[in-house]
Short mmCIF file of C-alpha atoms and ligand atoms in Angstrom, two decimals:
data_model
loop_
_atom_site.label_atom_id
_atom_site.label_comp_id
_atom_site.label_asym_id
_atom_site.label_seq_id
_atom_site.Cartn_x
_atom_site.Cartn_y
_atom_site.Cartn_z
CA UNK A 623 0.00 0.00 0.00
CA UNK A 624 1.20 3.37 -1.30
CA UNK A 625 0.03 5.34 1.57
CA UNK A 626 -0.16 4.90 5.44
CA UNK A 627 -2.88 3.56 6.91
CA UNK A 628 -6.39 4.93 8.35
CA UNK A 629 -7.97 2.19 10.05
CA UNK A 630 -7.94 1.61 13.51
CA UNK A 631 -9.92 -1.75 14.64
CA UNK A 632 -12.79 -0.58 17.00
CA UNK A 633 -13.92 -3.75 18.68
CA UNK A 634 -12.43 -6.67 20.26
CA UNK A 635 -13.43 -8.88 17.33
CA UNK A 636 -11.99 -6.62 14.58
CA UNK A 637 -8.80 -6.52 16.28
CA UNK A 638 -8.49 -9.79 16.53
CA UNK A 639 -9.06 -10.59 13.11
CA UNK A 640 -7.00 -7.78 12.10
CA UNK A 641 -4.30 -9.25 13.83
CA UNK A 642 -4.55 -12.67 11.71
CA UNK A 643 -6.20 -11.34 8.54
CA UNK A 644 -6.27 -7.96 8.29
CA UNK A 645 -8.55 -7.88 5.42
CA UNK A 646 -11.22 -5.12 6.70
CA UNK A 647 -7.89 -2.72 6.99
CA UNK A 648 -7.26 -3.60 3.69
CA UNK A 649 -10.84 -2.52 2.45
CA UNK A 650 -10.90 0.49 4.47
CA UNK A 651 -7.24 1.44 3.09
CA UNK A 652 -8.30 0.71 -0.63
CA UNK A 653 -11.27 3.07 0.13
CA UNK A 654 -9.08 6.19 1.87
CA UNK A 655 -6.77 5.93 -0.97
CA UNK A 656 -5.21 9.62 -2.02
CA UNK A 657 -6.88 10.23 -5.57
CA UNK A 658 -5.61 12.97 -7.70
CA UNK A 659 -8.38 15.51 -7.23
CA UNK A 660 -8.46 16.42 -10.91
CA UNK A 661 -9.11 13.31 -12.86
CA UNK A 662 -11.90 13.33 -15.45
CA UNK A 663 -14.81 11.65 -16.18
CA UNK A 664 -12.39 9.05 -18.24
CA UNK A 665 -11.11 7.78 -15.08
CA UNK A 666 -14.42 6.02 -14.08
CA UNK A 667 -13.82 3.64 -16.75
CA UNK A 668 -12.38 1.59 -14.48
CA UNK A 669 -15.27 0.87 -12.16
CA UNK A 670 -17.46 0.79 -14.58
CA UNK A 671 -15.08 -2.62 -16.57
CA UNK A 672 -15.39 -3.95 -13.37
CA UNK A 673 -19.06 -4.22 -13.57
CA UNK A 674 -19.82 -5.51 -16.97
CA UNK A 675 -17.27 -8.14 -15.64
CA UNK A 676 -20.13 -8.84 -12.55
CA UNK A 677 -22.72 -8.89 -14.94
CA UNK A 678 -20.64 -11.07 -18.05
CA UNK A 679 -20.01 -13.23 -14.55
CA UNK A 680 -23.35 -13.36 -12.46
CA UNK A 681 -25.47 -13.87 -15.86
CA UNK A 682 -23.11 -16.05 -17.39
CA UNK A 683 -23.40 -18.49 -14.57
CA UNK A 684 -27.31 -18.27 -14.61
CA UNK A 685 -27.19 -19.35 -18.68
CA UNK A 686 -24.70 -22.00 -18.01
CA UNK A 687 -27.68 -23.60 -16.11
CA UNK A 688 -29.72 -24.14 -18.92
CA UNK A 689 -27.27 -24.72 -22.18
CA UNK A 690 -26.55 -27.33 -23.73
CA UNK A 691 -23.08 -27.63 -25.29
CA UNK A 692 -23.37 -30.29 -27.95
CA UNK A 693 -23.83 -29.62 -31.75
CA UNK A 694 -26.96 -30.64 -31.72
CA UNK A 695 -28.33 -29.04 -29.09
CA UNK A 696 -26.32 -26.24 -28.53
CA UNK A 697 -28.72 -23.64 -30.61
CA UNK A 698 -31.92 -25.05 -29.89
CA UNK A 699 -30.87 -24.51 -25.95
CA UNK A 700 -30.18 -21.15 -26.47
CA UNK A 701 -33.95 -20.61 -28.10
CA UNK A 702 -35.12 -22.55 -25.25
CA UNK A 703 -33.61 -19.98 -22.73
CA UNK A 704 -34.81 -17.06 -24.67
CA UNK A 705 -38.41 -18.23 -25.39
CA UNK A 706 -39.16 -20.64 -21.95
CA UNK A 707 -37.32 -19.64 -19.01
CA UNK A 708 -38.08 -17.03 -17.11
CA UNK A 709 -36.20 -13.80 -17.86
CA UNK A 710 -34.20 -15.89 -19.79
CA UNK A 711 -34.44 -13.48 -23.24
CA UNK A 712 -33.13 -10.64 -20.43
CA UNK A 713 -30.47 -12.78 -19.56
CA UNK A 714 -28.82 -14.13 -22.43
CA UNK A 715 -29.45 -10.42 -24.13
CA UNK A 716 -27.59 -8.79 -21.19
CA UNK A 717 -24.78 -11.43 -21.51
CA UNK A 718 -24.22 -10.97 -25.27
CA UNK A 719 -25.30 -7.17 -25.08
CA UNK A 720 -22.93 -6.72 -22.21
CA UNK A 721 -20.08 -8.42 -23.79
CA UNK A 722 -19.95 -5.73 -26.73
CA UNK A 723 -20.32 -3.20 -23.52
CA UNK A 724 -17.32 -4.55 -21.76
CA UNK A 725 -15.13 -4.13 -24.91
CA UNK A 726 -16.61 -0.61 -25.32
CA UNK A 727 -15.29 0.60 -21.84
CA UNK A 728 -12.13 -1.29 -22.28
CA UNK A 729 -11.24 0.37 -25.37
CA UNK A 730 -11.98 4.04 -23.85
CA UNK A 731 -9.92 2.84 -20.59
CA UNK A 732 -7.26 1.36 -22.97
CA UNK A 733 -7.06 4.86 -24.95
CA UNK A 734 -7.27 6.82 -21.88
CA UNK A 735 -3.98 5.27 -20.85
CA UNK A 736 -2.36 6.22 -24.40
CA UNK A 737 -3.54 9.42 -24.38
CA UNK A 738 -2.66 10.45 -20.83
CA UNK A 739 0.38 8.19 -20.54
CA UNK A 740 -0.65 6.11 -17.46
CA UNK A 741 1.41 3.32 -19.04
CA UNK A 742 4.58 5.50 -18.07
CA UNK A 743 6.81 4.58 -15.35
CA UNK A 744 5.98 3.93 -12.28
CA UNK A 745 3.13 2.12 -13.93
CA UNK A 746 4.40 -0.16 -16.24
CA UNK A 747 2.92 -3.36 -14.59
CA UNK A 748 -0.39 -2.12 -14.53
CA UNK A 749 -0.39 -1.41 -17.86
CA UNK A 750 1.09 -5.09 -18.92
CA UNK A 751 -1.54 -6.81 -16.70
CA UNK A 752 -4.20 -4.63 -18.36
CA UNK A 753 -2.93 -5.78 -22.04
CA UNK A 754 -2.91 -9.48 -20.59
CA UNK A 755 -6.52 -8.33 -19.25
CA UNK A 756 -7.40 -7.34 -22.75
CA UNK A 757 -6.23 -10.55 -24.17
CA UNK A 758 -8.29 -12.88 -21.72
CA UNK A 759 -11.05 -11.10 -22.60
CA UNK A 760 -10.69 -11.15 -26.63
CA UNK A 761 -10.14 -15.16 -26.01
CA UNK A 762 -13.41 -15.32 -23.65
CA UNK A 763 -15.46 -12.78 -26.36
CA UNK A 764 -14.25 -15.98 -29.24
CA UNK A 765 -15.10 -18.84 -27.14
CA UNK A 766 -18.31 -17.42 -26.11
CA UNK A 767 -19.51 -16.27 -29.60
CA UNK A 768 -19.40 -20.07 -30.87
CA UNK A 769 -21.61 -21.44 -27.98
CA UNK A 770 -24.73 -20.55 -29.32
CA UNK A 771 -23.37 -22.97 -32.53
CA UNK A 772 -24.77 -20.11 -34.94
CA UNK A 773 -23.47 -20.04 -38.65
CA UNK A 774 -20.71 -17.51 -37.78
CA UNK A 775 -20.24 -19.21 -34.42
CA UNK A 776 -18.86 -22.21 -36.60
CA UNK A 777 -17.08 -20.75 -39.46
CA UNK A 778 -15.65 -17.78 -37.48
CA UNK A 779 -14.36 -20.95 -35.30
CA UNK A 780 -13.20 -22.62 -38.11
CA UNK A 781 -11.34 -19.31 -39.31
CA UNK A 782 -9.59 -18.51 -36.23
CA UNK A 783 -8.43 -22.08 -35.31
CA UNK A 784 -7.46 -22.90 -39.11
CA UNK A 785 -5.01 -19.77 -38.33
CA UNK A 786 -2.90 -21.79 -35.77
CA UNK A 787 -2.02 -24.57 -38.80
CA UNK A 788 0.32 -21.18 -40.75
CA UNK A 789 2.78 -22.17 -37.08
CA UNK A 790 5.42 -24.12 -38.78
CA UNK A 791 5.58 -27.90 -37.26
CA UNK A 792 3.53 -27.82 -34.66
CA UNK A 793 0.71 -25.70 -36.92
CA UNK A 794 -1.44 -28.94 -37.35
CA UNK A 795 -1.01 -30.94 -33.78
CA UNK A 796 -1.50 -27.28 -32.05
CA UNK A 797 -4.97 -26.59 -34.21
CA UNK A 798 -6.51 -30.59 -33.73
CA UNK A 799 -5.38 -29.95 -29.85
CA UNK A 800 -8.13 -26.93 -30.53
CA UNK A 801 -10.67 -28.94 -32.51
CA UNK A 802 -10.36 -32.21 -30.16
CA UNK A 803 -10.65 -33.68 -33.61
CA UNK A 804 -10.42 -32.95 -37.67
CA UNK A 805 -12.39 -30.00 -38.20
CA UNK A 806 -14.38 -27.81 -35.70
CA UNK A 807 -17.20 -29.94 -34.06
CA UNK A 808 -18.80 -31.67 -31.07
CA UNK A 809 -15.48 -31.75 -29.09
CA UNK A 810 -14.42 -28.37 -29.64
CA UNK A 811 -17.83 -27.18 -28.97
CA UNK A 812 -17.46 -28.95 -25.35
CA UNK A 813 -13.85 -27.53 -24.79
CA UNK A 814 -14.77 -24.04 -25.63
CA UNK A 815 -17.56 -24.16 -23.15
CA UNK A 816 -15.12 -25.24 -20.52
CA UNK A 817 -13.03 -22.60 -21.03
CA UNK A 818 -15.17 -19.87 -21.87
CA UNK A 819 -16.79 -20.83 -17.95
CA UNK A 820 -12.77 -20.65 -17.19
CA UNK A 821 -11.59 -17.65 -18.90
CA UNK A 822 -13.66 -14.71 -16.60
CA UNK A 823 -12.34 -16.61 -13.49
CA UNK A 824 -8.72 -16.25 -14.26
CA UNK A 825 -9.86 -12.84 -15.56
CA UNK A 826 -11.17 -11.32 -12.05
CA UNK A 827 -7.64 -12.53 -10.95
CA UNK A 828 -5.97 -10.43 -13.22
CA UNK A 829 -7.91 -7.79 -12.59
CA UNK A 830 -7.32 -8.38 -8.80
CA UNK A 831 -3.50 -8.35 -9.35
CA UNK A 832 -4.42 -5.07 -11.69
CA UNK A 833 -6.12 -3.28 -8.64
CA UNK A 834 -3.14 -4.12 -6.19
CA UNK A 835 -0.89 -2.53 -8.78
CA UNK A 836 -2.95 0.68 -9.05
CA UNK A 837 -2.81 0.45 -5.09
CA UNK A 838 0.64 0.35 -4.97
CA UNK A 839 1.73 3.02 -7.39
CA UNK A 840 -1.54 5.11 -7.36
CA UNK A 841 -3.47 6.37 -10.29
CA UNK A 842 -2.15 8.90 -12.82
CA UNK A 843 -4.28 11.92 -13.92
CA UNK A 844 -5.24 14.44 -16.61
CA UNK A 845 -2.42 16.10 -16.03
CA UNK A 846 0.08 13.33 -15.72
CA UNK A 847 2.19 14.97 -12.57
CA UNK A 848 2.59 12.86 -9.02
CA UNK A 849 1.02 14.30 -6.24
CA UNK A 850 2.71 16.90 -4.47
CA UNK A 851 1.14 18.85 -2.01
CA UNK A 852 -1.43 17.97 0.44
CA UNK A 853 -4.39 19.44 -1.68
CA UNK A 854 -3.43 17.66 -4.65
CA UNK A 855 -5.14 14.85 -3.42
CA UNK A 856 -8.65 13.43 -2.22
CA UNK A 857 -9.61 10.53 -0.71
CA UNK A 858 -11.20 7.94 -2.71
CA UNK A 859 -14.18 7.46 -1.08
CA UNK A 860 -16.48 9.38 -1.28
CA UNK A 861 -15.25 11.85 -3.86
CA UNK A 862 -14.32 9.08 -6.65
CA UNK A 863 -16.21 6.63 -5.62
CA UNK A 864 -19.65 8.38 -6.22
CA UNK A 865 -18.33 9.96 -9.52
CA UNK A 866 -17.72 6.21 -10.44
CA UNK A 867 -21.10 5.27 -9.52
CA UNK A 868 -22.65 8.01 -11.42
CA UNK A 869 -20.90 7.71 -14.87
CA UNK A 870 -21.85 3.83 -14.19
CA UNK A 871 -25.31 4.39 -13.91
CA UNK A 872 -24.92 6.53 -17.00
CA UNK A 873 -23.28 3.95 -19.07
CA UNK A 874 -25.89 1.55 -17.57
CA UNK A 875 -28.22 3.28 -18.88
CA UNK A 876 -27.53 3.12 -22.85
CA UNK A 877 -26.24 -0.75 -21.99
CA UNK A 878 -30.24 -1.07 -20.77
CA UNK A 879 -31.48 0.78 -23.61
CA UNK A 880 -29.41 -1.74 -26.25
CA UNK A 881 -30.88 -4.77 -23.93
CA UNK A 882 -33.87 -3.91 -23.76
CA UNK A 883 -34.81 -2.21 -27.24
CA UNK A 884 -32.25 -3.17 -29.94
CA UNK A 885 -30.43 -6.40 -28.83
CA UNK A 886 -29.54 -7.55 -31.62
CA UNK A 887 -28.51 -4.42 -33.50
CA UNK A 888 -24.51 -5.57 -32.60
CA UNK A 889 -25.10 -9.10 -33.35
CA UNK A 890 -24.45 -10.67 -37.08
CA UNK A 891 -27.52 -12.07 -38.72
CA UNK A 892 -26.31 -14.61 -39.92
CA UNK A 893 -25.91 -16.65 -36.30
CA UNK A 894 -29.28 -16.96 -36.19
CA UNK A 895 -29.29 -19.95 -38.66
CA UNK A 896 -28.46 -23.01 -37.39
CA UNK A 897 -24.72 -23.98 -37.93
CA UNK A 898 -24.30 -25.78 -41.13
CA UNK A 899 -20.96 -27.30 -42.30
CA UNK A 900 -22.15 -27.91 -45.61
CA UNK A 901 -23.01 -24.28 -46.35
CA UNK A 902 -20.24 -21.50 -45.95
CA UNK A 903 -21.85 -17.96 -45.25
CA UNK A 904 -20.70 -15.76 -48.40
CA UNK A 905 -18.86 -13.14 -45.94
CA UNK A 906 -17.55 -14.77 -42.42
CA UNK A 907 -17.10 -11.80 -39.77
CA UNK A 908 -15.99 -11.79 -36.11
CA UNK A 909 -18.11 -9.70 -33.61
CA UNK A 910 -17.17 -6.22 -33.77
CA UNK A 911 -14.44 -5.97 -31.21
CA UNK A 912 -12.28 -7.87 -33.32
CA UNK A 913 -12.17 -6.27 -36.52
CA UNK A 914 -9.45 -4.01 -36.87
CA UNK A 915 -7.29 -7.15 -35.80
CA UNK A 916 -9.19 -8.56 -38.45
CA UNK A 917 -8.33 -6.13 -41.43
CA UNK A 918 -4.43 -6.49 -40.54
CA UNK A 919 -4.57 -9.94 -40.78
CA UNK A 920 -6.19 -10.25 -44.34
CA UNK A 921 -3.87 -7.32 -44.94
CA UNK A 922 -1.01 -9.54 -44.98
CA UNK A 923 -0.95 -11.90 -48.09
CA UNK A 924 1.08 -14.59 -46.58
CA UNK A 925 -0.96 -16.60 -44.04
CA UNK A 926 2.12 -16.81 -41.51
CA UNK A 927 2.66 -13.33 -41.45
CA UNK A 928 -0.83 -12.44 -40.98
CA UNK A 929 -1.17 -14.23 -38.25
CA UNK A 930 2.53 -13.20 -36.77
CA UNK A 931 1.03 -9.11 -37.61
CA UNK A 932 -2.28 -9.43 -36.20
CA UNK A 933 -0.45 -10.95 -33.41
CA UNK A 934 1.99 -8.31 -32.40
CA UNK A 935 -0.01 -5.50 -33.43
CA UNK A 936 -2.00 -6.42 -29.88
CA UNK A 937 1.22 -7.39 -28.05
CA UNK A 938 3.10 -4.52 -29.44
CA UNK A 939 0.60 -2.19 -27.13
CA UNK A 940 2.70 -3.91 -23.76
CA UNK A 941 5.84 -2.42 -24.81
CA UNK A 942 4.67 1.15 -24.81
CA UNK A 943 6.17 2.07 -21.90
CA UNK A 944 9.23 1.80 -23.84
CA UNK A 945 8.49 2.59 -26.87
CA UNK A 946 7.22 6.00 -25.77
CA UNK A 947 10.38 7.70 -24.94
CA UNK A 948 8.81 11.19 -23.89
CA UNK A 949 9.24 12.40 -20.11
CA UNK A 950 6.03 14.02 -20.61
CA UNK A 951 2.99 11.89 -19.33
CA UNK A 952 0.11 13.90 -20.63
CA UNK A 953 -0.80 14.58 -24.54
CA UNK A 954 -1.98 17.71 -22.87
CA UNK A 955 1.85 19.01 -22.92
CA UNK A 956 2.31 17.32 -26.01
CA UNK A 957 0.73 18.77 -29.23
CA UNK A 958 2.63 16.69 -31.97
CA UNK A 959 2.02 13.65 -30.21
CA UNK A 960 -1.72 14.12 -29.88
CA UNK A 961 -2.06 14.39 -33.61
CA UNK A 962 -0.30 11.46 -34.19
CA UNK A 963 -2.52 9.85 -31.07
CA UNK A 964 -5.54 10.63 -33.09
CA UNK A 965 -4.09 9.48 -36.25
CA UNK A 966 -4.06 6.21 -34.27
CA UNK A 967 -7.42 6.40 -32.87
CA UNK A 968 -8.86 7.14 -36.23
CA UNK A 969 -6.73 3.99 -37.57
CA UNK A 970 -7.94 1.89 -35.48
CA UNK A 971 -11.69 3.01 -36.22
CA UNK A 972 -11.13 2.79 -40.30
CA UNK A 973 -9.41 -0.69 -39.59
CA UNK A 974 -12.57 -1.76 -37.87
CA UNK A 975 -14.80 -0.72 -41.04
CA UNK A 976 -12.23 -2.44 -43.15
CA UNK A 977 -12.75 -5.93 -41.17
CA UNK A 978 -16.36 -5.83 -42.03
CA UNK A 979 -15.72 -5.58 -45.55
CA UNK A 980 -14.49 -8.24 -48.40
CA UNK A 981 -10.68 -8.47 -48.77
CA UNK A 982 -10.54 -7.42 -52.05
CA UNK A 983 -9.93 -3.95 -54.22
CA UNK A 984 -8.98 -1.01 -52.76
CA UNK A 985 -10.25 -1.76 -49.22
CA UNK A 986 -7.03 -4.59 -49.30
CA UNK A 987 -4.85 -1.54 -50.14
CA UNK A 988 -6.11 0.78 -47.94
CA UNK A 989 -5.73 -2.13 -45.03
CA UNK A 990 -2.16 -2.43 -45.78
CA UNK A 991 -1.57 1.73 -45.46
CA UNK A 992 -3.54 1.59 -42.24
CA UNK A 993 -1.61 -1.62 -40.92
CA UNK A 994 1.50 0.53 -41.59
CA UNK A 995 0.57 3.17 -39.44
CA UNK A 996 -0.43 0.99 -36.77
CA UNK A 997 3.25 -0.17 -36.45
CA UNK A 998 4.67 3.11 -37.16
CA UNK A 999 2.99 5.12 -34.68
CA UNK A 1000 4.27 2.60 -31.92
CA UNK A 1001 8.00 1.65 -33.24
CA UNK A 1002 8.86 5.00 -35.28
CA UNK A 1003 6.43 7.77 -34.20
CA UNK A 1004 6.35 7.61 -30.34
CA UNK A 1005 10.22 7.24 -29.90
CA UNK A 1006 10.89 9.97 -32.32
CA UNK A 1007 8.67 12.27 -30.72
CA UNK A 1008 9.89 11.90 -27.05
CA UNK A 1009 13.43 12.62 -28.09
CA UNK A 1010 12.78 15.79 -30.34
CA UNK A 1011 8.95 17.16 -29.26
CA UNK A 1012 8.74 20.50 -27.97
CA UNK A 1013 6.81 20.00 -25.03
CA UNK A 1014 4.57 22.77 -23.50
CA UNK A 1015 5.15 23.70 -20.00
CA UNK A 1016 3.75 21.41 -16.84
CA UNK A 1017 2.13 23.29 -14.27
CA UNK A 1018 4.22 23.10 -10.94
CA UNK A 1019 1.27 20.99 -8.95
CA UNK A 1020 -1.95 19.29 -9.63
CA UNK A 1021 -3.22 22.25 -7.38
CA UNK A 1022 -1.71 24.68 -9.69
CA UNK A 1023 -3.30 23.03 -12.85
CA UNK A 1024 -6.96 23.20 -11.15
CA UNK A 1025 -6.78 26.60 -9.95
CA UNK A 1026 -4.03 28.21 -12.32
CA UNK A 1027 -0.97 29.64 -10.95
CA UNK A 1028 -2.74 32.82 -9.94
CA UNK A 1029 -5.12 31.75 -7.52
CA UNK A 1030 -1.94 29.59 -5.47
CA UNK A 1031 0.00 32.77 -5.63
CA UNK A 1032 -2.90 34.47 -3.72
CA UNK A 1033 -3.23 31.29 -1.78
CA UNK A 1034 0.42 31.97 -0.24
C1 HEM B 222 -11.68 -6.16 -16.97
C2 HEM B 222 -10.92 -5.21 -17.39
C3 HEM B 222 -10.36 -4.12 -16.53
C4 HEM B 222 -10.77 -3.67 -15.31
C5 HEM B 222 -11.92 -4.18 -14.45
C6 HEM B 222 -9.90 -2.57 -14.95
C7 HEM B 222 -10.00 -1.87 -13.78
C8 HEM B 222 -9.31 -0.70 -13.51
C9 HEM B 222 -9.61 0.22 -12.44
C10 HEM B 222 -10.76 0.05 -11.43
C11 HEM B 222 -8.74 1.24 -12.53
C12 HEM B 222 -8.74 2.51 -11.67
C13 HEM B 222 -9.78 3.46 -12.22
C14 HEM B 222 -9.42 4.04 -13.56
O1 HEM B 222 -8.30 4.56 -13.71
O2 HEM B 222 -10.26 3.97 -14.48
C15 HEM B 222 -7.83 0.96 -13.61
C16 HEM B 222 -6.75 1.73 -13.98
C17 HEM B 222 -5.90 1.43 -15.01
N1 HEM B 222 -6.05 0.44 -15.95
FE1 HEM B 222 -7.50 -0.97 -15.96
N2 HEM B 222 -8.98 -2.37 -15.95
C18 HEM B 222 -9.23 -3.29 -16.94
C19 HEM B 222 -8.54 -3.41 -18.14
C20 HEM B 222 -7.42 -2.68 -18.48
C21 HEM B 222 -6.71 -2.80 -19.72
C22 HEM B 222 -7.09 -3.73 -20.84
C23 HEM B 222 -5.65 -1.91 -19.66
C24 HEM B 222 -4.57 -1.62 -20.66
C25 HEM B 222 -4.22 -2.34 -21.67
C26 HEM B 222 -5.71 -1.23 -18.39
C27 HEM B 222 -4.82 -0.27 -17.96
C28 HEM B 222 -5.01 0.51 -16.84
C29 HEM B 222 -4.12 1.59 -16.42
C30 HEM B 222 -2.81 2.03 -17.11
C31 HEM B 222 -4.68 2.16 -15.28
C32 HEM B 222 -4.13 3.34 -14.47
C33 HEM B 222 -4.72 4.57 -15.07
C34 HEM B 222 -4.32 5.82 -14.41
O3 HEM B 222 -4.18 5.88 -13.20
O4 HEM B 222 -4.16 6.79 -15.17
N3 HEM B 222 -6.80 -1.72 -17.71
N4 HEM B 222 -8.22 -0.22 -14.21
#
C-alpha cells in the first residue's frame, strides 16, 4: 500500500481478526486511498469494466444452467432460454449485449492510458496486466460467440483455429489440440464451453493483481504529474467513488437501452441460422471488437505473417512504456504527439470498417496503409517524438493546474 494507513480496529473482534487477517484494513485502506483531485470523467472507466465483468459473470453463470453444449443441441438450448425460461431473453441479451459493452469501456480505458500516458513509469505493470486483461477477454469474447453454434459461431471458429495450422511444425497438432478432432465440431464445442466458464475466473484474478498494482503506485491523472502537495489529493471514497457510480449508472443506462430495445442491432444475422458445415456464409465476420485485428490480418498476403502481424499489433501495445520515450505523461503538454494519437485512434476506427468488408480492391490496399501506421505510430512515431517534441510547459502541482498559478500565488 502506497500510503499509510487509516484504520484503527474498533472492537475486540476486529482486532483480533485484524491481527490474523487484516482484510477489513485492507478494504478500508483501498477506500481512503489519495486520488488525484483532478481526474476526469475518463477515469471512471475503471469501475465501470469492473461491472460488466459482474454482470458477463453473475449472468453467465445463470445461462450455463440451462445450455446445452453439444452440436446438436447447442442452438436449440439457447432458443429454449430465450423463449421458456423465465427472464431468460433478459439474460442471455444482457450477456451478449454486455459483452460488446465490456469491450466498449475497455477500449476508452485502454485509450485513456495512451492518451494520458498512465502506461509510463511507475506504472508499467499495470499497464502489462491490463494488455494481458485485454487478451483474456478477446479469447473469452471468441469462445463465447461459438456457444450458441450459430453459422458464424462455426465458421468464425473454423477461421480462427485454421489460423494456428500457418505455425510451422507444430501448426497442425496445435490446431486438432483446438478442434479435439479434424475440423471444428462436437469436441471443440465442449472444450470451448469449458473454457469460456474458465476464462472470466482467471480474468477477475488479473484484474485483482491489476487493482493491487494501481494500489501500490496510485493512479495517474489528466495532467500526468505525481502528487505533491497535500491538496493535490482526495480521498477515494467518497469523492471518486460516487463519480464512479454516477458515470456507471450513465453507461448503464444506454447498456439497458441496447438490452432492452435493440439487442440484436450488434449481433451478425447470420448466427441466427443453425450452424451448417455444408453451407459457408458468403462473408464470415468476427463480432465487432475484433475487426481491426481482423483487417491487418487479411492485410497480410502470406498466411504466416498475418497471423505473426495481427499478433503483435496487440502485443506490441505492452511495450509502450518503452516505446514512448517522452518524459512528458500527458498529450496535454504534447501537441505533436496528440495528432499522431488521433491518427491512431482514427486507424484503429477505419481498420474496424475495413474488417467488415471483403478483402478485395482497394479496401485490401487501404488495409495495408492503415496496418502501416499501426506499427509506425508505436516503433517509429512515439520514440521519435519523445526525443525531439517541444513540449509545452507542466504546471508546478496538480493544485496549480486546477486553480491556475494565480489563484496559489494568492493562496500563499
Ligand atoms: C476487466 C478489465 C479491466 C478492469 C476491471 C480494470 C479496472 C481498472 C480500475 C478500477 C482502474 C482505476 C480506475 C481508472 O483509472 O479507471 C484501472 C486503472 C488502469 N487500468 Fe485498468 N482495468 C481493466 C482493463 C485494463 C486494460 C485492458 C488496460 C490496458 C491495456 C488497463 C490499464 C489501466 C491503467 C494504465 C490504469 C491506471 C490509469 C491511471 O491511473 O491513469 N486496464 N483499471
Amino acid at each position: 500500500m502506497a500510503h499509510e494507513s487509516v484504520y484503527t480496529p474498533n472492537s475486540g473482534i476486529e482486532k483480533w481478526l485484524d491481527e490474523r487477517l487484516p482484510i477489513i484494513r485492507l478494504g478500508v485502506d483501498f477506500m481512503a486511498m489519495p486520488t488525484p483531485r483532478n481526474l476526469n470523467y475518463w477515469w471512471t472507466f475503471g469501475g465501470i469494466l469492473f461491472f460488466f465483468l459482474m454482470v458477463q459473470i453473475i449472468t453467465g453463470i445463470i445461462l450455463a444452467m440451462h445450455y446445452i453444449p453439444h452440436e446438436s443441441m447447442a442452438f436449440d438450448s439457447v432458443e429454449h432460454i430465450v423463449r421458456d425460461v423465465n427472464w431468460g431473453d433478459m439474460l442471455q441479451n444482457m450477456h451478449s449485449n454486455g459483452a460488446s459493452f465490456f469491450f466498449i469501456a475497455v477500449y476508452i480505458h485502454i485509450l485513456r492510458g495512451m492518451y494520458y500516458g498512465s502506461y509510463k513509469a511507475p506504472r508499467e505493470m499495470l499497464w502489462i496486466l491490463g494488455v494481458i486483461i485485454y487478451v483474456l477477454m478477446m479469447a473469452s469474447g471468441f469462445l463465447g460467440y461459438v456457444l450458441p453454434w450459430g453459422q458464424m459461431s462455426l465458421w468464425g471458429a473454423t477461421v480462427i483455429t485454421n489460423l494456428f495450422s500457418a505455425i510451422p511444425f507444430v501448426g497442425g497438432a496445435i490446431t486438432e489440440l483446438l478442434w479435439g478432432g479434424y475440423a471444428v465440431g462436437q469436441p471443440t464445442l465442449n472444450r470451448f464451453f469449458s473454457l469460456h466458464y474458465l476464462m472470466p475466473l482467471i480474468l477477475f484474478a488479473f484484474v485483482g493483481l491489476h487493482i493491487w498494482a494501481l494500489h501500490v503506485v496510485g493512479s495517474n491523472n489528466p495532467d500526468g504529474i505525481e502528487i505533491k502537495l497535500k491538496e493535490d489529493s482526495l480521498p477515494f471514497h467518497s469523492y471518486f467513488s460516487m463519480k464512479d457510480a454516477f458515470a456507471m449508472v450513465l453507461f448503464a443506462m444506454i447498456y439497458v437501452y441496447f438490452v432492452f430495445f435493440m439487442p440484436d442491432y450488434m449481433g451478425h444475422p447470420d448466427n441466427y441460422v443453425r450452424a451448417n458445415p455444408m453451407v459457408t456464409p458468403p462473408h464470415i465476420v468476427p463480432e465487432w471488437y475484433f475487426l481491426p485485428f481482423y483487417a491487418i490480418l487479411r492485410a497480410i498476403p502470406d498466411k504466416l505473417f498475418g497471423v505473426i502481424f495481427m499478433f503483435a499489433a496487440i502485443a506490441i501495445v505492452a511495450f509502450l512504456p518503452w516505446l514512448d520515450t517522452s518524459r512528458v505523461r500527458s498529450m496535454r503538454y504534447r501537441p505533436t504527439a496528440k495528432l499522431f494519437f488521433w491518427g491512431f485512434v482514427a486507424t484503429g476506427l477505419l481498420l474496424g470498417y475495413l474488417g467488415a468488408k471483403p478483402a478485395e480492391g482497394g479496401y485490401v490496399i487501404a488495409s495495408r496503409i492503415l496496418t502501416a501506421y499501426w506499427f509506425l505510430y508505436f516503433i517509429v512515431a512515439l520514440p521519435l517524438l519523445g526525443w525531439t517534441q517541444k513540449t509545452k510547459t507542466l504546471p508546478g502541482s496538480i493544485t496549480e493546474a486546477v486553480l491556475g498559478k494565480d489563484a496559489m500565488k494568492n493562496n500563499k
